[in-house]
Coordinates of C-alpha atoms and ligand atoms in Angstrom, one line a residue:
Chain A
M1 CA 0.0 0.0 0.0
P2 CA 1.7 3.3 -1.0
E3 CA 2.3 5.5 2.0
N4 CA 0.5 8.5 0.6
C5 CA -3.0 7.0 0.9
I6 CA -2.7 5.5 4.4
Y7 CA -5.2 6.5 7.1
I8 CA -4.7 5.4 10.6
A9 CA -7.0 5.2 13.6
R10 CA -6.5 4.0 17.2
S11 CA -8.3 0.8 18.1
S12 CA -11.0 1.1 20.7
A13 CA -9.7 -2.1 22.4
I14 CA -6.7 -0.4 23.8
A15 CA -5.8 1.7 26.9
A16 CA -3.4 4.6 26.4
R17 CA -2.0 7.5 28.4
A18 CA 1.0 9.8 28.0
L19 CA 3.6 9.7 30.7
A20 CA 6.2 12.5 30.4
G21 CA 5.6 12.8 26.7
E22 CA 5.8 9.1 26.0
M23 CA 2.6 7.1 25.4
M24 CA 1.9 3.9 27.4
V25 CA -0.3 1.6 25.4
M26 CA -1.9 -1.6 26.5
N27 CA -3.9 -4.0 24.3
S28 CA -6.6 -5.4 26.6
A29 CA -7.0 -8.5 24.4
D30 CA -3.7 -9.9 25.4
S31 CA -2.3 -7.4 27.9
T32 CA 0.7 -6.5 25.6
F33 CA 2.2 -3.4 27.0
F34 CA 4.2 -0.8 25.0
T35 CA 5.7 2.5 25.4
L36 CA 6.1 4.7 22.4
N37 CA 8.9 7.2 22.0
E38 CA 8.1 10.9 21.5
V39 CA 7.9 10.7 17.7
A40 CA 5.7 7.6 17.7
T41 CA 3.6 9.3 20.4
V42 CA 2.9 12.2 18.1
I43 CA 1.8 9.9 15.3
F44 CA -0.4 7.9 17.7
Q45 CA -2.0 11.0 19.0
A46 CA -2.7 12.2 15.5
A47 CA -4.2 8.9 14.4
D48 CA -7.8 10.3 14.0
G49 CA -8.7 8.1 11.0
H50 CA -9.1 11.0 8.6
T51 CA -5.7 12.7 8.4
P52 CA -3.5 10.9 5.9
L53 CA -0.2 9.5 7.4
R54 CA 1.7 11.6 4.9
D55 CA 0.2 14.8 6.4
I56 CA 0.8 13.6 10.0
V57 CA 4.5 13.1 9.2
R58 CA 4.8 16.4 7.3
D59 CA 2.7 18.6 9.7
R60 CA 3.5 17.0 13.1
V61 CA 6.6 14.9 13.0
C62 CA 8.8 17.1 10.7
E63 CA 7.4 20.3 12.4
Q64 CA 8.3 19.1 15.9
F65 CA 11.4 17.1 15.4
D66 CA 14.6 17.6 13.5
V67 CA 14.3 14.7 11.1
D68 CA 14.9 14.0 7.5
P69 CA 11.4 13.9 5.8
E70 CA 12.2 10.8 3.8
Q71 CA 13.5 8.9 6.8
A72 CA 10.6 10.1 8.9
R73 CA 8.1 8.7 6.3
A74 CA 9.8 5.4 6.2
D75 CA 10.0 5.1 10.0
A76 CA 6.4 6.1 10.3
E77 CA 5.3 3.4 7.9
Q78 CA 7.3 0.8 9.7
F79 CA 5.9 1.9 13.1
V80 CA 2.3 1.9 11.7
T81 CA 2.7 -1.6 10.3
E82 CA 4.1 -2.9 13.5
L83 CA 1.4 -1.4 15.7
S84 CA -1.4 -2.6 13.4
S85 CA 0.0 -6.1 13.7
Y86 CA -0.6 -5.8 17.5
G87 CA -4.1 -4.5 16.9
I88 CA -3.2 -1.1 18.3
L89 CA -3.7 0.9 15.1
I90 CA -6.2 0.3 12.3
V91 CA -4.8 1.0 8.9
S92 CA -6.8 1.7 5.7
N93 CA -6.5 3.3 2.4
Q94 CA -9.9 5.0 3.1
P95 CA -10.6 7.5 5.8
L96 CA -11.7 5.8 9.0
A97 CA -13.9 6.7 11.9
S98 CA -11.5 6.8 14.9
E99 CA -12.7 4.1 17.2
A100 CA -11.5 5.8 20.4
T101 CA -12.1 9.4 21.1
Chain B
M1 CA 13.4 -4.7 35.3
S2 CA 10.2 -5.3 33.2
L3 CA 8.9 -2.5 31.1
M4 CA 5.9 -2.2 33.4
S5 CA 8.1 -1.8 36.5
E6 CA 10.2 0.8 34.6
V7 CA 7.1 2.8 33.8
G8 CA 5.9 2.4 37.4
Q9 CA 9.2 3.7 38.7
K10 CA 9.1 6.6 36.3
A11 CA 5.6 7.6 37.5
F12 CA 6.8 7.3 41.1
D13 CA 9.8 9.5 40.5
L14 CA 7.8 12.1 38.6
G15 CA 4.9 12.0 41.2
V16 CA 2.4 11.1 38.5
P17 CA -0.7 9.2 39.8
I18 CA -0.5 6.4 37.3
A19 CA -3.0 4.2 39.1
V20 CA -6.2 5.0 41.0
H21 CA -8.7 2.9 42.8
I22 CA -12.2 4.2 43.0
D23 CA -15.0 2.7 45.1
V24 CA -18.1 3.7 43.2
T25 CA -20.4 2.6 46.1
Y26 CA -20.2 1.0 49.5
R27 CA -23.6 -0.6 49.1
C28 CA -23.4 -4.4 48.7
N29 CA -25.6 -7.4 48.2
E30 CA -23.4 -9.5 50.3
R31 CA -22.6 -9.1 54.0
C32 CA -19.1 -10.6 54.3
V33 CA -18.2 -11.2 57.9
H34 CA -14.8 -9.6 57.5
C35 CA -15.9 -6.6 55.5
Y36 CA -14.8 -3.3 56.9
L37 CA -17.3 -1.0 55.1
D38 CA -20.4 0.9 56.2
H39 CA -22.9 -0.3 53.5
D40 CA -25.3 2.6 53.9
D41 CA -25.3 5.3 51.2
H42 CA -24.3 8.6 52.8
G43 CA -24.5 10.5 49.5
E44 CA -22.5 8.8 46.8
M45 CA -21.1 10.7 43.9
T46 CA -23.6 11.0 41.0
T47 CA -23.0 9.7 37.5
A48 CA -22.1 13.2 36.4
E49 CA -19.7 13.7 39.3
I50 CA -17.9 10.4 38.7
K51 CA -17.6 11.2 35.0
D52 CA -16.1 14.5 35.8
V53 CA -13.7 12.8 38.2
L54 CA -12.7 10.4 35.4
D55 CA -12.1 13.4 33.1
Q56 CA -9.8 14.9 35.7
L57 CA -8.0 11.7 36.3
A58 CA -7.3 11.2 32.6
E59 CA -5.9 14.7 32.5
A60 CA -3.7 14.0 35.6
G61 CA -2.1 11.1 33.8
V62 CA -3.9 8.1 35.4
F63 CA -3.6 5.0 33.3
F64 CA -4.7 2.1 35.5
L65 CA -8.1 2.5 37.0
T66 CA -9.7 0.0 39.4
F67 CA -13.4 0.1 40.0
S68 CA -14.5 -1.5 43.3
G69 CA -16.9 -1.2 46.1
G70 CA -19.1 -2.3 47.9
E71 CA -20.5 -4.2 44.9
V72 CA -20.0 -2.1 41.8
F73 CA -23.1 -3.6 40.1
M74 CA -25.3 -2.1 42.9
R75 CA -25.0 1.1 40.8
R76 CA -27.4 1.0 37.9
D77 CA -25.2 3.4 36.1
F78 CA -22.1 1.2 36.4
F79 CA -21.8 0.4 32.7
E80 CA -22.3 4.1 31.9
I81 CA -19.3 4.8 34.1
V82 CA -17.1 2.1 32.6
E83 CA -18.1 3.2 29.2
H84 CA -16.9 6.7 30.0
A85 CA -13.7 5.4 31.5
R86 CA -13.0 3.3 28.4
R87 CA -13.7 6.3 26.1
L88 CA -11.0 8.1 28.1
M89 CA -8.7 5.1 27.3
F90 CA -8.1 4.0 30.9
N91 CA -6.9 0.4 31.5
V92 CA -9.9 -0.8 33.6
K93 CA -10.0 -3.5 36.2
I94 CA -13.2 -4.4 38.0
K95 CA -13.4 -5.9 41.5
T96 CA -16.8 -7.6 42.1
N97 CA -18.5 -10.5 43.8
A98 CA -20.0 -11.2 40.4
V99 CA -23.3 -12.5 41.6
M100 CA -25.1 -9.9 39.4
I101 CA -23.1 -10.9 36.3
H102 CA -25.0 -12.9 33.8
E103 CA -24.5 -13.6 30.1
E104 CA -25.5 -10.1 29.0
E105 CA -23.3 -8.3 31.6
A106 CA -20.3 -10.5 30.6
R107 CA -20.9 -9.6 27.0
R108 CA -21.0 -5.9 27.9
I109 CA -17.8 -6.2 29.9
R110 CA -16.0 -7.8 26.9
E111 CA -17.4 -5.1 24.5
L112 CA -15.9 -2.5 26.8
D113 CA -12.5 -4.2 26.7
V114 CA -12.1 -4.3 30.4
D115 CA -8.6 -5.6 31.3
T116 CA -9.4 -7.9 34.3
I117 CA -12.2 -8.8 36.5
Q118 CA -11.3 -9.8 40.1
I119 CA -13.8 -11.9 42.0
S120 CA -13.8 -12.7 45.6
V121 CA -14.1 -16.4 46.4
Y122 CA -13.7 -17.6 50.0
S123 CA -14.1 -21.3 49.6
H124 CA -14.8 -24.0 47.1
R125 CA -17.5 -25.3 49.5
P126 CA -20.8 -23.4 49.3
E127 CA -21.5 -23.9 53.0
V128 CA -18.3 -22.0 53.9
H129 CA -18.4 -19.4 51.2
D130 CA -22.1 -18.6 51.6
A131 CA -21.7 -18.4 55.4
I132 CA -19.0 -15.8 55.0
T133 CA -20.9 -13.7 52.4
E134 CA -24.2 -14.3 54.3
L135 CA -25.9 -14.6 50.9
P136 CA -27.4 -18.0 50.0
H137 CA -26.2 -19.5 46.7
S138 CA -23.6 -16.8 46.3
L139 CA -20.8 -19.2 45.5
E140 CA -22.9 -20.9 42.8
R141 CA -23.8 -17.5 41.3
S142 CA -20.2 -16.3 41.4
I143 CA -19.0 -19.5 39.7
K144 CA -21.7 -19.2 37.0
A145 CA -20.6 -15.6 36.4
I146 CA -16.9 -16.7 36.1
R147 CA -18.0 -19.2 33.4
F148 CA -19.9 -16.5 31.5
L149 CA -16.9 -14.2 31.7
R150 CA -14.5 -16.9 30.5
E151 CA -16.8 -17.7 27.6
Q152 CA -16.3 -14.1 26.5
G153 CA -12.5 -14.7 26.7
L154 CA -12.1 -12.3 29.6
R155 CA -9.3 -12.4 32.1
V156 CA -10.6 -13.3 35.6
T157 CA -8.7 -13.5 38.9
I158 CA -10.1 -15.2 41.9
A159 CA -9.1 -13.3 45.1
N160 CA -9.0 -15.6 48.1
V161 CA -9.1 -13.7 51.4
L162 CA -7.8 -16.1 54.0
M163 CA -9.1 -16.0 57.5
T164 CA -9.6 -18.3 60.4
V165 CA -13.0 -19.7 59.1
N166 CA -11.7 -20.7 55.6
S167 CA -7.9 -21.1 56.1
S168 CA -8.1 -24.9 55.3
D169 CA -9.9 -24.3 52.0
Q170 CA -7.1 -22.4 50.2
S171 CA -6.0 -25.4 48.1
G172 CA -9.7 -26.2 47.2
V173 CA -10.1 -22.6 45.9
Q174 CA -6.8 -22.9 44.0
K175 CA -8.0 -26.1 42.3
L176 CA -11.4 -24.4 41.5
A177 CA -9.5 -21.5 39.9
A178 CA -7.5 -24.0 37.8
E179 CA -10.6 -25.8 36.7
L180 CA -12.2 -22.5 35.7
G181 CA -9.1 -21.4 33.8
V182 CA -8.6 -18.3 35.9
H183 CA -5.8 -16.8 38.0
Y184 CA -5.7 -17.2 41.7
T185 CA -4.4 -14.6 44.2
L186 CA -4.2 -14.9 48.0
D187 CA -4.7 -12.3 50.7
P188 CA -4.1 -13.3 54.3
T189 CA -4.5 -9.7 55.5
I190 CA -7.7 -8.7 57.2
T191 CA -7.8 -5.0 57.8
P192 CA -9.6 -3.0 60.4
M193 CA -12.8 -1.2 59.6
M194 CA -12.5 2.3 58.1
D195 CA -14.0 3.6 61.3
G196 CA -11.4 1.9 63.5
D197 CA -13.7 -1.0 64.6
T198 CA -11.2 -3.8 65.3
S199 CA -13.6 -6.7 65.8
V200 CA -12.9 -8.1 62.3
L201 CA -9.3 -8.6 63.3
A202 CA -10.4 -11.6 65.3
L203 CA -10.9 -13.3 61.8
R204 CA -7.2 -12.7 61.0
I205 CA -5.2 -15.9 60.6
P206 CA -3.3 -16.2 63.9
G207 CA 0.4 -15.5 63.4
E208 CA 1.3 -19.0 64.6
E209 CA -0.5 -20.4 61.6
L210 CA 1.3 -18.2 59.1
P211 CA 4.4 -20.4 58.8
E212 CA 2.2 -23.1 57.3
I213 CA 1.1 -20.7 54.6
F214 CA 4.6 -19.3 54.1
R215 CA 6.0 -22.8 53.6
N216 CA 3.6 -23.7 50.9
P217 CA 5.5 -23.4 47.6
A218 CA 2.3 -23.3 45.7
L219 CA 1.6 -19.9 47.3
V220 CA 5.0 -18.4 47.9
G221 CA 7.3 -19.9 45.2
S222 CA 10.8 -20.7 46.3
Q223 CA 10.6 -21.1 50.1
E224 CA 14.4 -20.7 50.5
E225 CA 14.1 -17.3 48.9
F226 CA 10.9 -16.3 50.6
C227 CA 11.9 -17.3 54.1
A228 CA 15.5 -16.2 53.8
P229 CA 16.8 -14.1 56.7
P230 CA 16.8 -10.4 56.0
K231 CA 19.9 -8.6 54.5
P232 CA 21.3 -5.6 56.3
P233 CA 20.0 -2.3 54.8
S234 CA 22.2 -0.2 52.5
K235 CA 22.3 3.6 52.6
E236 CA 20.1 3.5 49.5
D237 CA 17.6 1.2 51.2
L238 CA 17.3 3.7 54.1
E239 CA 16.7 6.5 51.6
G240 CA 13.9 4.4 49.9
Y241 CA 10.1 4.8 50.4
S242 CA 7.5 2.4 51.5
C243 CA 5.2 1.9 48.6
S244 CA 3.3 3.7 45.8
A245 CA 0.6 5.0 48.1
G246 CA 0.4 8.8 47.6
H247 CA 3.4 8.7 45.3
S248 CA 1.9 7.2 42.1
F249 CA -1.3 5.8 43.5
C250 CA -4.4 6.9 45.4
Y251 CA -7.9 5.9 46.4
I252 CA -11.1 7.8 46.0
S253 CA -14.2 6.9 48.0
P254 CA -17.8 7.0 46.8
Y255 CA -18.2 10.3 48.5
G256 CA -15.2 11.9 46.8
D257 CA -12.7 11.6 49.6
V258 CA -9.2 11.1 48.4
F259 CA -6.8 8.9 50.4
P260 CA -3.2 7.7 49.7
C261 CA -4.5 4.1 49.4
V262 CA -7.6 2.0 50.0
Q263 CA -5.8 0.8 53.1
F264 CA -4.5 4.2 54.2
P265 CA -7.5 6.2 55.6
L266 CA -5.6 9.5 55.9
P267 CA -8.0 12.1 54.5
T268 CA -6.2 14.4 52.0
G269 CA -9.1 16.3 50.4
N270 CA -12.5 15.9 48.7
I271 CA -13.0 16.0 45.0
R272 CA -16.4 17.7 45.5
R273 CA -14.6 20.8 46.9
Q274 CA -11.3 20.7 45.1
K275 CA -9.9 19.7 41.7
F276 CA -8.2 16.3 41.8
L277 CA -4.8 17.8 40.7
D278 CA -5.0 20.4 43.4
I279 CA -5.4 17.7 46.1
W280 CA -2.7 15.6 44.5
N281 CA -0.2 18.4 44.2
L282 CA -1.0 20.6 47.2
S283 CA -2.4 18.4 50.0
P284 CA -0.1 18.8 53.0
Q285 CA -1.0 15.2 54.0
L286 CA 0.1 13.7 50.7
K287 CA 3.3 15.8 50.8
E288 CA 4.0 14.4 54.3
V289 CA 3.4 10.8 53.1
R290 CA 5.7 11.4 50.2
S291 CA 8.5 12.8 52.4
I292 CA 8.9 9.7 54.6
Q293 CA 12.0 7.6 53.9
A294 CA 12.9 4.3 55.5
K295 CA 15.5 6.2 57.7
D296 CA 12.6 8.3 59.1
L297 CA 10.7 5.4 60.5
T298 CA 10.6 5.4 64.3
V299 CA 11.1 1.7 64.9
C300 CA 11.5 0.1 61.5
S301 CA 14.6 2.1 60.6
S302 CA 16.5 0.0 63.2
C303 CA 14.8 -3.2 62.2
S304 CA 16.8 -5.9 60.4
H305 CA 13.7 -6.6 58.3
V306 CA 13.4 -3.1 56.9
T307 CA 14.5 -3.9 53.4
S308 CA 12.4 -7.0 52.9
C309 CA 9.4 -6.2 55.1
T310 CA 6.0 -5.6 53.5
R311 CA 5.4 -2.9 56.0
C312 CA 2.2 -1.1 55.1
P313 CA 2.2 2.6 56.0
G314 CA -1.6 2.6 55.9
L315 CA -1.9 -0.1 58.5
A316 CA 0.8 1.6 60.5
Y317 CA -1.2 4.8 60.3
V318 CA -4.3 3.0 61.6
E319 CA -2.2 1.7 64.4
G320 CA -1.2 5.2 65.4
S321 CA 1.6 6.5 63.3
M322 CA 2.4 6.4 59.6
R323 CA 6.1 6.4 60.6
G324 CA 5.6 3.4 63.0
P325 CA 5.6 -0.3 62.5
S326 CA 2.6 -2.3 61.2
T327 CA 2.0 -5.2 63.5
A328 CA 0.4 -7.4 60.8
D329 CA 3.6 -7.0 58.8
C330 CA 5.8 -7.6 61.8
E331 CA 4.0 -10.9 62.2
K332 CA 4.6 -11.8 58.6
S333 CA 8.3 -10.9 58.8
F334 CA 8.8 -12.8 62.0
Y335 CA 6.9 -16.0 61.0
R336 CA 8.5 -15.9 57.5
T337 CA 12.1 -15.8 58.7
G338 CA 12.1 -16.6 62.5
V339 CA 14.1 -13.4 63.0
P340 CA 12.7 -11.1 65.8
T341 CA 11.5 -7.7 64.6
A342 CA 12.6 -4.3 66.1
N343 CA 9.0 -3.9 67.2
M344 CA 9.1 -7.1 69.3
L345 CA 12.6 -6.3 70.7
Q346 CA 11.5 -2.8 71.7
H347 CA 8.6 -4.3 73.7
G348 CA 10.6 -7.3 75.0
L349 CA 8.3 -9.8 73.3
S350 CA 9.3 -13.3 72.1
K351 CA 6.6 -13.2 69.5
P352 CA 4.7 -10.4 67.8
R353 CA 1.6 -8.9 69.3
T354 CA -1.4 -10.3 67.4
T355 CA -3.9 -7.4 67.8
A356 CA -2.7 -3.9 67.5
P357 CA -4.3 -1.0 69.4
L358 CA -6.2 1.1 66.8
I359 CA -7.4 4.6 66.7
Q360 CA -10.8 5.8 65.5
I361 CA -10.6 7.1 61.9
R362 CA -13.6 7.7 59.7
P363 CA -13.4 9.1 56.2
I364 CA -15.2 12.4 55.8
A365 CA -18.6 11.9 54.1
V366 CA -19.9 15.0 52.3
P367 CA -23.6 15.1 51.3
A368 CA -24.2 15.4 47.6
Ligands
SF4_1 S1 1.6 -1.1 51.5 FE1 -0.4 -0.5 52.3 S2 -0.5 1.7 51.9 FE2 1.1 0.9 50.5 S3 0.0 0.4 48.6 FE3 0.1 -1.5 49.9 S4 -1.9 -1.5 51.0 FE4 -1.5 0.6 50.2
SF4_2 S1 9.1 -6.2 60.8 FE1 7.9 -4.7 61.9 S2 9.4 -3.3 62.9 FE2 10.5 -4.5 61.3 S3 10.4 -3.2 59.4 FE3 8.6 -4.6 59.4 S4 6.9 -3.4 60.4 FE4 8.9 -2.4 60.9

């Protein structure tokens, strides 16, 4: 799936809270527990289901962190794929209704 | 250190209330003989008030939220409260006797992605369990509920409070938990009533019987490790703190009173009069709790058990001083290792006192 049409939303099955800028995430289905670093936290918080990942990287990640845009896009894609495999993010090439508010 | 412990330590160091226990009601459909609560409703928080508290807790950084009581399902709005909590993305745990959980409730709990449901089971024998809860058929109903919850794939823990009347049934309850495919946890501590009534302490397992429990590998794991004599404290140990109470954890009563812990009835403020974060950040009582290091403890700082003891500052507070020893923990330390405690030595005792003198403490109830 090309990165420029990816939409991401947070699953409603998870628990999440930021602690000192880093997101704690727990999937209630199997109690897997993660902490996300600051960049991943920004992407997670912006996962509203209707902002394309490309825009999240451009407007949030590249704005707030001193990162190479190409590298940031590649890292974001990898991060999104990983979190979706754990059921934490839902990924689609269509806009999604964010499951959790 | 596991990731979870690392996060817990970070919250502790930063003073973030990462976990909160809320009792949504003290009303209950059971009348457990050891229960320390006044079951009358003195003006519980309304649905709107609890939702507002949850909004404030989310903002304060709370992640782990435990709903308990009383019996949580005595509140008709309980699912509305859990729904709000889950919308705010808390990790939710529910403590219940489960007798009001049927298929439909189990399905709702699963839909709300509740993390764990902890259910009190006192015995595998109905005549013992029901005599403790004073509710006929309560064991049968709790077990039925556990099956409904398991059918939904939910994580369930059986909590087995051990007291004199059921101490011989612990292995039966453990077997029952295994049969039902649920976790088992043991609690040999009976705590005094919130108002200081100590009569329930008579149900505590006598100290002399603790060695039998502490030498059961099914309960304590490696006995050699568990019963090892205490190591002398280092400088770092003496600069350490007791537990998470008031540091990264607190308790909120159905009336909005905030305490350092469910077992630490030191009033620190009321959420109906102040914002949660103002209580958390500014309460002089919480500041005092947070300031106490092992070296400040009046008796315990000179005790050889100080690094390995489970000393509960809440129980110590109920005994008279949050800087003092907790007799229940002295008993555990002594019977676990056979090494006399500073509390015993100070009083010239060859074995720990079994009942501690307690003072009268009652949480402030504020009418709605
Ligand atoms: S030791 Fe006591 S006060 Fe501390 S968390 Fe445990 S029960 Fe609460
Ligand atoms: S054994 Fe008793 S005196 Fe020693 S540290 Fe524990 S509570 Fe304090």
